[in-house]
mmCIF file of N, CA, C and O in Angstrom:
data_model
loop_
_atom_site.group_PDB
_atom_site.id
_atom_site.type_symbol
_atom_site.label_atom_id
_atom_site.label_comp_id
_atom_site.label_asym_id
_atom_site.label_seq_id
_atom_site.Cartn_x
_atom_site.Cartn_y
_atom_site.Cartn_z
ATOM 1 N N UNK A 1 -13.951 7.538 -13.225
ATOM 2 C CA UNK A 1 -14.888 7.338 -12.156
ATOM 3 C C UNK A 1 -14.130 7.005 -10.880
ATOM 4 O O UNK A 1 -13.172 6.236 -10.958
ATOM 5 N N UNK A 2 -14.457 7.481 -9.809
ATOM 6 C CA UNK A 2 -13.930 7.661 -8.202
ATOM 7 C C UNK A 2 -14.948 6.689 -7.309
ATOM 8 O O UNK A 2 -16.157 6.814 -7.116
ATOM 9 N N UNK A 3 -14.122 5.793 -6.890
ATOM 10 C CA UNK A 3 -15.057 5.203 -6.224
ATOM 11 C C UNK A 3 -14.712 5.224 -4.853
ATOM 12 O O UNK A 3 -13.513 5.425 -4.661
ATOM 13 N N UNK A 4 -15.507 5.055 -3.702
ATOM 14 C CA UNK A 4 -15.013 5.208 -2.189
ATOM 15 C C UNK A 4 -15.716 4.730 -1.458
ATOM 16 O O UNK A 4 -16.931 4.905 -1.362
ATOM 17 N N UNK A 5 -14.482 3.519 -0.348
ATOM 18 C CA UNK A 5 -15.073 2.759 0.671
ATOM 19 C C UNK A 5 -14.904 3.883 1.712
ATOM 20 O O UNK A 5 -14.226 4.910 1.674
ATOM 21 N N UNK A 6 -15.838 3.312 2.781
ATOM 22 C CA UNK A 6 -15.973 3.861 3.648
ATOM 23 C C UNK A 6 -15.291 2.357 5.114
ATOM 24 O O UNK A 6 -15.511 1.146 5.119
ATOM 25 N N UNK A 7 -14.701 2.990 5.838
ATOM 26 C CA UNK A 7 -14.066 1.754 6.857
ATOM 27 C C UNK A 7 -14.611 2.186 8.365
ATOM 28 O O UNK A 7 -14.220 3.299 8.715
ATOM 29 N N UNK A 8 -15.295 1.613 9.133
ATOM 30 C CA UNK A 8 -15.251 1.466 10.513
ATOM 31 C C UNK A 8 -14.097 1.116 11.202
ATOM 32 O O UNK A 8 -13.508 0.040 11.095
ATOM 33 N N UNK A 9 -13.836 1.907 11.804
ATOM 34 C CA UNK A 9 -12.738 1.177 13.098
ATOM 35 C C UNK A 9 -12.453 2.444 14.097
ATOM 36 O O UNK A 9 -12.584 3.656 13.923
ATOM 37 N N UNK A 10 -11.952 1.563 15.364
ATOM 38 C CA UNK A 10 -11.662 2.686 16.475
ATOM 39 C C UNK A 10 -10.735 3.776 16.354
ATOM 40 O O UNK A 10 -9.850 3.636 15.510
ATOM 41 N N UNK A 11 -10.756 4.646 16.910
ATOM 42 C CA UNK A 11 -10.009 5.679 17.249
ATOM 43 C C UNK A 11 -8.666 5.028 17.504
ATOM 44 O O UNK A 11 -7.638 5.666 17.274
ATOM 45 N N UNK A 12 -8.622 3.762 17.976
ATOM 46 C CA UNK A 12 -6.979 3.178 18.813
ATOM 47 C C UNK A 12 -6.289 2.713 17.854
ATOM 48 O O UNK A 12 -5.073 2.537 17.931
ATOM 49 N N UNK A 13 -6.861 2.509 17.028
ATOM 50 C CA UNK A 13 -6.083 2.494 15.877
ATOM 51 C C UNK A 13 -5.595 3.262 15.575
ATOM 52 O O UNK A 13 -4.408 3.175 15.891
ATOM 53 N N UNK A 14 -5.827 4.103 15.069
ATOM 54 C CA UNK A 14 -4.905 5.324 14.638
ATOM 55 C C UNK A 14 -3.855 5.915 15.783
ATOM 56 O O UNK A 14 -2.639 6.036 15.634
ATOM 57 N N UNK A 15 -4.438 6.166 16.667
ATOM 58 C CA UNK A 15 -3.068 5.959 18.211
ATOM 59 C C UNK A 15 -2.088 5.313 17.755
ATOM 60 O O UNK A 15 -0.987 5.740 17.407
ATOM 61 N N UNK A 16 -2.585 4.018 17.756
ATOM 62 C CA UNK A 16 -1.415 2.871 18.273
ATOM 63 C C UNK A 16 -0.740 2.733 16.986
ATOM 64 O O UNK A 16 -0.175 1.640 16.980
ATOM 65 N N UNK A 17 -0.562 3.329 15.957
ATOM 66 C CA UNK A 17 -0.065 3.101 14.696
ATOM 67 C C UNK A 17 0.514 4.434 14.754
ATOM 68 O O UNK A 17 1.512 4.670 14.072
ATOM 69 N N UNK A 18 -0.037 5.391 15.544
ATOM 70 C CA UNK A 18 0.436 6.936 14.899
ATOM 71 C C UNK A 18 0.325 7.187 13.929
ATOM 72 O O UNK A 18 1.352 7.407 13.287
ATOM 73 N N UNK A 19 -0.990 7.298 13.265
ATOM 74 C CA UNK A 19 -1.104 8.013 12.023
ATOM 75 C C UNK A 19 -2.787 8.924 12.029
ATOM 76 O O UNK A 19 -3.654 9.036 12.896
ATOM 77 N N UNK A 20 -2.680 9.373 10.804
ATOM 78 C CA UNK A 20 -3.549 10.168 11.288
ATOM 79 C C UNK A 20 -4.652 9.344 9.811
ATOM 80 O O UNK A 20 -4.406 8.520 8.931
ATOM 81 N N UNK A 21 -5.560 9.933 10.115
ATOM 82 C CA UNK A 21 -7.110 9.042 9.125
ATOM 83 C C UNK A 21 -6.521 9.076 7.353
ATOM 84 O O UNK A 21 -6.863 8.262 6.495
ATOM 85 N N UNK A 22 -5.607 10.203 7.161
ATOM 86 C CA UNK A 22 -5.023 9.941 5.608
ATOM 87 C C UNK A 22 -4.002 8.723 5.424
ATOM 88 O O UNK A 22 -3.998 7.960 4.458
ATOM 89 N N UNK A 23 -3.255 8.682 6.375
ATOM 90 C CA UNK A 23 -1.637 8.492 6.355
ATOM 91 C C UNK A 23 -2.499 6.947 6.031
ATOM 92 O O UNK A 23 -2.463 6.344 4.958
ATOM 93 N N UNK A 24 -3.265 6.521 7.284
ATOM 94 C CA UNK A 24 -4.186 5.449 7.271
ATOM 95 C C UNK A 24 -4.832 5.128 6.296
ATOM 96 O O UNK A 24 -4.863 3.951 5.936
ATOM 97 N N UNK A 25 -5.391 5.945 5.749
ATOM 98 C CA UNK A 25 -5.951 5.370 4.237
ATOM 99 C C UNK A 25 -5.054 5.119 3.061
ATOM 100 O O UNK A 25 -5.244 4.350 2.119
ATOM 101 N N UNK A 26 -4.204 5.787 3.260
ATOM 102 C CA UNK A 26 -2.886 4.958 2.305
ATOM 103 C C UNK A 26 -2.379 3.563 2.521
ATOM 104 O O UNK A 26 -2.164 2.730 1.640
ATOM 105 N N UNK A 27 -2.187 3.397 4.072
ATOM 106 C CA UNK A 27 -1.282 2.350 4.388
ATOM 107 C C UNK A 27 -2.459 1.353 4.290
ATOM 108 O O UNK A 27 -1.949 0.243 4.142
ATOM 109 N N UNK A 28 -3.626 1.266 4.303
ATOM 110 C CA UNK A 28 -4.887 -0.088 3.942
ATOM 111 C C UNK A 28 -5.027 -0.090 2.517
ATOM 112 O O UNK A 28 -5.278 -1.166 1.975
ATOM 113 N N UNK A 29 -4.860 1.310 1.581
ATOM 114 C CA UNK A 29 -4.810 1.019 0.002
ATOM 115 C C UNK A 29 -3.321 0.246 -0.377
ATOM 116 O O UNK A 29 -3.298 -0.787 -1.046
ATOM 117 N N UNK A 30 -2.502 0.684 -0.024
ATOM 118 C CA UNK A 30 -1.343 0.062 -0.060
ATOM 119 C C UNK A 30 -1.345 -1.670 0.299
ATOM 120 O O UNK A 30 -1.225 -2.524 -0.580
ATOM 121 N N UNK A 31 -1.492 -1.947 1.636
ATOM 122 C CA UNK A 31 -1.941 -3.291 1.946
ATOM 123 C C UNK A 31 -2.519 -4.385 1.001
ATOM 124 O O UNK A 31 -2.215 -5.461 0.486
ATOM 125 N N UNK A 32 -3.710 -3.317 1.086
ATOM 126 C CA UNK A 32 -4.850 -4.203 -0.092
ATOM 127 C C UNK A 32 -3.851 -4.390 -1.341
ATOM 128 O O UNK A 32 -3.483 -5.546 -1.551
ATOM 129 N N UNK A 33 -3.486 -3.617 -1.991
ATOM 130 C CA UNK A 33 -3.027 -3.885 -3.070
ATOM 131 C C UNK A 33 -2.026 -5.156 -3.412
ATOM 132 O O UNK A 33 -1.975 -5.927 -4.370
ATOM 133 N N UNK A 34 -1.441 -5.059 -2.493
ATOM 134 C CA UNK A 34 0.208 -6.011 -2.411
ATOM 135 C C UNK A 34 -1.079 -7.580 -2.009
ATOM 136 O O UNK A 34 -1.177 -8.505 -2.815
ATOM 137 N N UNK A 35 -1.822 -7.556 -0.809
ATOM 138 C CA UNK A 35 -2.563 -8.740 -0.723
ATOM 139 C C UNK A 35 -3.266 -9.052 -2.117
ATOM 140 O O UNK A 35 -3.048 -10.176 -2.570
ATOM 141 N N UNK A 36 -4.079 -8.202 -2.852
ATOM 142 C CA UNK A 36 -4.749 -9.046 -3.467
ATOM 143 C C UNK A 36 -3.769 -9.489 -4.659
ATOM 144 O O UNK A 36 -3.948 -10.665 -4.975
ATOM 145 N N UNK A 37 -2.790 -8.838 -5.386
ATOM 146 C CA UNK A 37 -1.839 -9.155 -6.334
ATOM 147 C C UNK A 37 -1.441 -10.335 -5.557
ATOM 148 O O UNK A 37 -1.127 -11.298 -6.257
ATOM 149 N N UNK A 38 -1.375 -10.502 -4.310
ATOM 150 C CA UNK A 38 -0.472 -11.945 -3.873
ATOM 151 C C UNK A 38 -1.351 -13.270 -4.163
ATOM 152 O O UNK A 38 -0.920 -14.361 -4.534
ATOM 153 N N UNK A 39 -2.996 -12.822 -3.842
ATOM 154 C CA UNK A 39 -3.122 -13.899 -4.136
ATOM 155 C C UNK A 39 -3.874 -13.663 -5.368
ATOM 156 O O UNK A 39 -5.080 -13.515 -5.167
ATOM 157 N N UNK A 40 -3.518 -13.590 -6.522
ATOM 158 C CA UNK A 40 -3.633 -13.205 -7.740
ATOM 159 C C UNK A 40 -5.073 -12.523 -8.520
ATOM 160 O O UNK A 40 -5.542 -12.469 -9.657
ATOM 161 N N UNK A 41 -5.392 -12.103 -7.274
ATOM 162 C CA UNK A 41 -6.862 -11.486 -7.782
ATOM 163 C C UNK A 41 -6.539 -9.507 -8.541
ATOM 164 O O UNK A 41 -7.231 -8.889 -9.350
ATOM 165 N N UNK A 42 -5.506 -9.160 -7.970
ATOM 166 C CA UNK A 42 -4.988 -7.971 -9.078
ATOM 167 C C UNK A 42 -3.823 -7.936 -9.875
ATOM 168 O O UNK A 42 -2.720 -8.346 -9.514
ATOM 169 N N UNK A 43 -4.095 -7.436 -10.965
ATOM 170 C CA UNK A 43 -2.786 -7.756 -11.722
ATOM 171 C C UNK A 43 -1.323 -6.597 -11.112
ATOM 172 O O UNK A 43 -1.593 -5.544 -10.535
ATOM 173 N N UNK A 44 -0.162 -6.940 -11.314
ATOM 174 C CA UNK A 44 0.763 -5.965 -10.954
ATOM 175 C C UNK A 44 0.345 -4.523 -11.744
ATOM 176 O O UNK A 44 0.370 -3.454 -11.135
ATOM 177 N N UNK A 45 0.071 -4.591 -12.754
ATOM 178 C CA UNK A 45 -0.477 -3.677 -13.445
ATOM 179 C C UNK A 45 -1.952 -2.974 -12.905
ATOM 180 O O UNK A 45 -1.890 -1.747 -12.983
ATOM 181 N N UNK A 46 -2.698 -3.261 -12.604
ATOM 182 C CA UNK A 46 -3.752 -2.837 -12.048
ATOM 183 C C UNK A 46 -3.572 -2.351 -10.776
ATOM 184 O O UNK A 46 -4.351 -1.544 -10.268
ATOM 185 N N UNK A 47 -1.994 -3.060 -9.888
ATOM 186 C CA UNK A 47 -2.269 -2.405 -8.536
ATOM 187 C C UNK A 47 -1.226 -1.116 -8.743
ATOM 188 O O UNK A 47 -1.272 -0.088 -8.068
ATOM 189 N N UNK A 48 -0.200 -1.410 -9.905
ATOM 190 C CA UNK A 48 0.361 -0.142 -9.974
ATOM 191 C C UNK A 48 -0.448 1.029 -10.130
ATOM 192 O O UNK A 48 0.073 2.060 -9.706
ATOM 193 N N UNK A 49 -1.965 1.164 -10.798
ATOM 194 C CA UNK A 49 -2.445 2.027 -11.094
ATOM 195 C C UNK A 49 -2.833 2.563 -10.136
ATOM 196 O O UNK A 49 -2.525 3.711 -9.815
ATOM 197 N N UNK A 50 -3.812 1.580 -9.324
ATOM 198 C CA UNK A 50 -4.167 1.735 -8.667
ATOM 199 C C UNK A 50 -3.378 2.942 -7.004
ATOM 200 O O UNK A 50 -3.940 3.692 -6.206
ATOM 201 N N UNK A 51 -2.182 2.600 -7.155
ATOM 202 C CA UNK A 51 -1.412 3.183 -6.162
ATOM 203 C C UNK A 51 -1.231 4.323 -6.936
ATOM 204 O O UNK A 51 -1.741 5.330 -6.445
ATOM 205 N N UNK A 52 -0.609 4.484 -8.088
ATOM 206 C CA UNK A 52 -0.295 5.786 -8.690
ATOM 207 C C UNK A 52 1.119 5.837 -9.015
ATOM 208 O O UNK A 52 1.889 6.794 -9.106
ATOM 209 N N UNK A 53 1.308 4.425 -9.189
ATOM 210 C CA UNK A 53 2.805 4.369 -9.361
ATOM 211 C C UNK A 53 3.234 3.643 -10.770
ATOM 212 O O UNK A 53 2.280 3.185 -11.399
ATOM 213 N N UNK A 54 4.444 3.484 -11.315
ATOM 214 C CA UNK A 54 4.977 2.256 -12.194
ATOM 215 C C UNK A 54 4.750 1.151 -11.694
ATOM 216 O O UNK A 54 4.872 0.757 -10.534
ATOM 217 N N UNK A 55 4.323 0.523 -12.851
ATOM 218 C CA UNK A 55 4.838 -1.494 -12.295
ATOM 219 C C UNK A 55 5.371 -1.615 -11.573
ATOM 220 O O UNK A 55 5.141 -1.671 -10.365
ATOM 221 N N UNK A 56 6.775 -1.730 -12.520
ATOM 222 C CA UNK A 56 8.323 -1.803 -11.913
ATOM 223 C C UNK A 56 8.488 -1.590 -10.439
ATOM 224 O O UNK A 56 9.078 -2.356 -9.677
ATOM 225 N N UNK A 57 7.858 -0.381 -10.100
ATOM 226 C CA UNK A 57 7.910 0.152 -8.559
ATOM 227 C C UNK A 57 6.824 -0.458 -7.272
ATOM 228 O O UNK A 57 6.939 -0.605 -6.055
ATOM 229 N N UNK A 58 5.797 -0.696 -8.230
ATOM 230 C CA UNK A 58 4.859 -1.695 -7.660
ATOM 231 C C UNK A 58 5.658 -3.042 -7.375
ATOM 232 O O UNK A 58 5.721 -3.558 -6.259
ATOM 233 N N UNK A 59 6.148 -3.452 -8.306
ATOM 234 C CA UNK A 59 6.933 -4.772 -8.466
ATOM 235 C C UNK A 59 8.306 -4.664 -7.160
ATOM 236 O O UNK A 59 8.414 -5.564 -6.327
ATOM 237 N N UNK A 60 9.087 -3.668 -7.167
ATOM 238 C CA UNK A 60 9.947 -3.872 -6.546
ATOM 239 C C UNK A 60 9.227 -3.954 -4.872
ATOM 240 O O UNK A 60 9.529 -4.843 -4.075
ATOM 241 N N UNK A 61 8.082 -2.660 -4.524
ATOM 242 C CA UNK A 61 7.282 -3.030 -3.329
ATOM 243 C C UNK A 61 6.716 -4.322 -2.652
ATOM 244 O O UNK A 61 6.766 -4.656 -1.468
ATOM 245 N N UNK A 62 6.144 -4.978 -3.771
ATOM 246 C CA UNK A 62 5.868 -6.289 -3.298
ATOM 247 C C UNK A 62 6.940 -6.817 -3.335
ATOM 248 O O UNK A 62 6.639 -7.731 -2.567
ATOM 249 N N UNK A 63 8.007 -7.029 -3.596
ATOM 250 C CA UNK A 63 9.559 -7.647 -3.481
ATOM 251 C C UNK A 63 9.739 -7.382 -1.990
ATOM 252 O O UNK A 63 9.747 -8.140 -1.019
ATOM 253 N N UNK A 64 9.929 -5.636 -2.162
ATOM 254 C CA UNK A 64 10.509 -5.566 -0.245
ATOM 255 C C UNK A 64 10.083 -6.272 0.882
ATOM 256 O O UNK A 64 10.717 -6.893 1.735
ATOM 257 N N UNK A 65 8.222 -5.945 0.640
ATOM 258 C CA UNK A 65 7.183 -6.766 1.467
ATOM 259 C C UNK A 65 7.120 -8.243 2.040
ATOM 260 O O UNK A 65 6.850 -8.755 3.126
ATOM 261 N N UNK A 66 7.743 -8.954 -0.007
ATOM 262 C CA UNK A 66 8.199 -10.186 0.423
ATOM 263 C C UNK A 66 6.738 -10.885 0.450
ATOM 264 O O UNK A 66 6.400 -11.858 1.124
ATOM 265 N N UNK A 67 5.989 -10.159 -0.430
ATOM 266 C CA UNK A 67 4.679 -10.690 -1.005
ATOM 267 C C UNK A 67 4.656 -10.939 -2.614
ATOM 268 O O UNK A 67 3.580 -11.226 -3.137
ATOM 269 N N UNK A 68 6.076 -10.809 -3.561
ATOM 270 C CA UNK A 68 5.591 -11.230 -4.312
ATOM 271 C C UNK A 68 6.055 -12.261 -4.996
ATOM 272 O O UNK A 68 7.120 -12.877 -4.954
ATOM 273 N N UNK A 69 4.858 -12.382 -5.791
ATOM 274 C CA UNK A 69 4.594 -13.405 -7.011
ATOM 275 C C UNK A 69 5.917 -13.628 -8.343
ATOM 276 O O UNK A 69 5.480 -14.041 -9.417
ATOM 277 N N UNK A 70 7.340 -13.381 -8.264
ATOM 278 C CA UNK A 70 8.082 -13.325 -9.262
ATOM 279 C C UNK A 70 7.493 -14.052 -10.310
ATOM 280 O O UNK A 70 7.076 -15.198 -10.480
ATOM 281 N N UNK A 71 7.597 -12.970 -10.983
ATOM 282 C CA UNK A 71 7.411 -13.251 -12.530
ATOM 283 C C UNK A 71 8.561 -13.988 -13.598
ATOM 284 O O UNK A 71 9.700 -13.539 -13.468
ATOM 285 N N UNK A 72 8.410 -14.891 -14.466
ATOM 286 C CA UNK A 72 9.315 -15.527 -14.707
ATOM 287 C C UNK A 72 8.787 -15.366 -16.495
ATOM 288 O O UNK A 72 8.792 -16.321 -17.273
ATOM 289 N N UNK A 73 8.497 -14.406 -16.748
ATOM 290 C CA UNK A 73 8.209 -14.261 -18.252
ATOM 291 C C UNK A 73 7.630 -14.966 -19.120
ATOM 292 O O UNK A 73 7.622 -14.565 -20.284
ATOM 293 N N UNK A 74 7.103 -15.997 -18.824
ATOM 294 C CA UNK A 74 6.435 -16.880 -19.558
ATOM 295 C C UNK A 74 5.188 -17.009 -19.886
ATOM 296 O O UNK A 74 4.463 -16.353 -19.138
ATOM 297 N N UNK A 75 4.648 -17.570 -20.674
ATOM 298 C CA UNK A 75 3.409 -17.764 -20.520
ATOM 299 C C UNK A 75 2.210 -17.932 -19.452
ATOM 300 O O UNK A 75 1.025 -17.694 -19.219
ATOM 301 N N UNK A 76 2.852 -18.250 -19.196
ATOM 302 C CA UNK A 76 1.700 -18.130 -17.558
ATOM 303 C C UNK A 76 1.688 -17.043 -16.461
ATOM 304 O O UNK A 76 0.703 -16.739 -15.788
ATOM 305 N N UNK A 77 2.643 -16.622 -16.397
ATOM 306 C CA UNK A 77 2.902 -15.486 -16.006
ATOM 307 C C UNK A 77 1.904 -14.206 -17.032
ATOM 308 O O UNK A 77 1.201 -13.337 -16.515
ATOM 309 N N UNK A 78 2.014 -14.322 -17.917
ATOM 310 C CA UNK A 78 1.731 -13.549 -19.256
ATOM 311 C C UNK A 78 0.178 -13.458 -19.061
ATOM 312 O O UNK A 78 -0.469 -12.415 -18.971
ATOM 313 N N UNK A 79 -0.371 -14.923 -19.004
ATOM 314 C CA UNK A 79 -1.859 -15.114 -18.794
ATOM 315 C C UNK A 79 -2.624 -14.788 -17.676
ATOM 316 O O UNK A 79 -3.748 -14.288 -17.728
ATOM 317 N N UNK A 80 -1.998 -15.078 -16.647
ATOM 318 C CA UNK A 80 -2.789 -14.727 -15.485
ATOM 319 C C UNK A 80 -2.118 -12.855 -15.125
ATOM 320 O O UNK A 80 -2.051 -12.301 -14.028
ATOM 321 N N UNK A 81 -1.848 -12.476 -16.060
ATOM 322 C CA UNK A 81 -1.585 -10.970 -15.536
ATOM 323 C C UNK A 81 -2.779 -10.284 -16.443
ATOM 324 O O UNK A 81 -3.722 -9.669 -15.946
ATOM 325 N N UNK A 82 -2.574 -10.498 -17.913
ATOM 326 C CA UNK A 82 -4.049 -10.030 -18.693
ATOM 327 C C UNK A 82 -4.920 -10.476 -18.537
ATOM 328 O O UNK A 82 -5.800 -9.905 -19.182
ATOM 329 N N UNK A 83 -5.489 -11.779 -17.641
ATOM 330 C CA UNK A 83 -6.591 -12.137 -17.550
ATOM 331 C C UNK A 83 -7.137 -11.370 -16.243
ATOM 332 O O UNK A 83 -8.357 -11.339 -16.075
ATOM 333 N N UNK A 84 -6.650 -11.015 -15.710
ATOM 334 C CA UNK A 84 -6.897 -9.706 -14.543
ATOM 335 C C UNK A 84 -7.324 -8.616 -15.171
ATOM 336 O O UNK A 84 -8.070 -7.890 -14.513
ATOM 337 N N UNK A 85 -7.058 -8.287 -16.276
ATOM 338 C CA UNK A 85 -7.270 -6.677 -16.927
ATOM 339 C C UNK A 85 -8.935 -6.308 -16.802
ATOM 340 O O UNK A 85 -9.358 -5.221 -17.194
#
């Protein structure tokens, strides 16, 4: 199942960023993703899917970003990633 927001915003946006209405809808799915994994409302796993990528690669993104959550293998880590599923 496909689901789809729809976003309001100006034309100057896309100007002042230089992009065009796709490039843009990547870079706010992208966003979203890394925000809500930060503040633990998606799992790394769910936003990897979500993007279309590996974990791992999800994982290293939020690294670059410098949004993420290092994981430290443990139990808690463990819990609050499947309790997202």
């Amino acid at each position: 199942m496909r689901n789809v927001v729809e976003i309001d915003f100006p034309s100057e946006i896309l100007l002042g960023l230089h992009l065009d209405a796709e490039q843009f809808a990547k870079l706010i799915k992208k966003e979203t993703a890394l925000a809500l994994f930060k503040d633990g409302k998606l799992s790394s796993g769910m936003a990897a899917r979500w993007l279309g990528v590996p974990r791992v690669h999800f994982l290293i993104l939020a690294m670059q970003e410098g949004d993420a959550m290092l994981l430290q293998d443990d139990e808690d880590d463990f819990a609050r990633e499947t309790s997202l599923l």
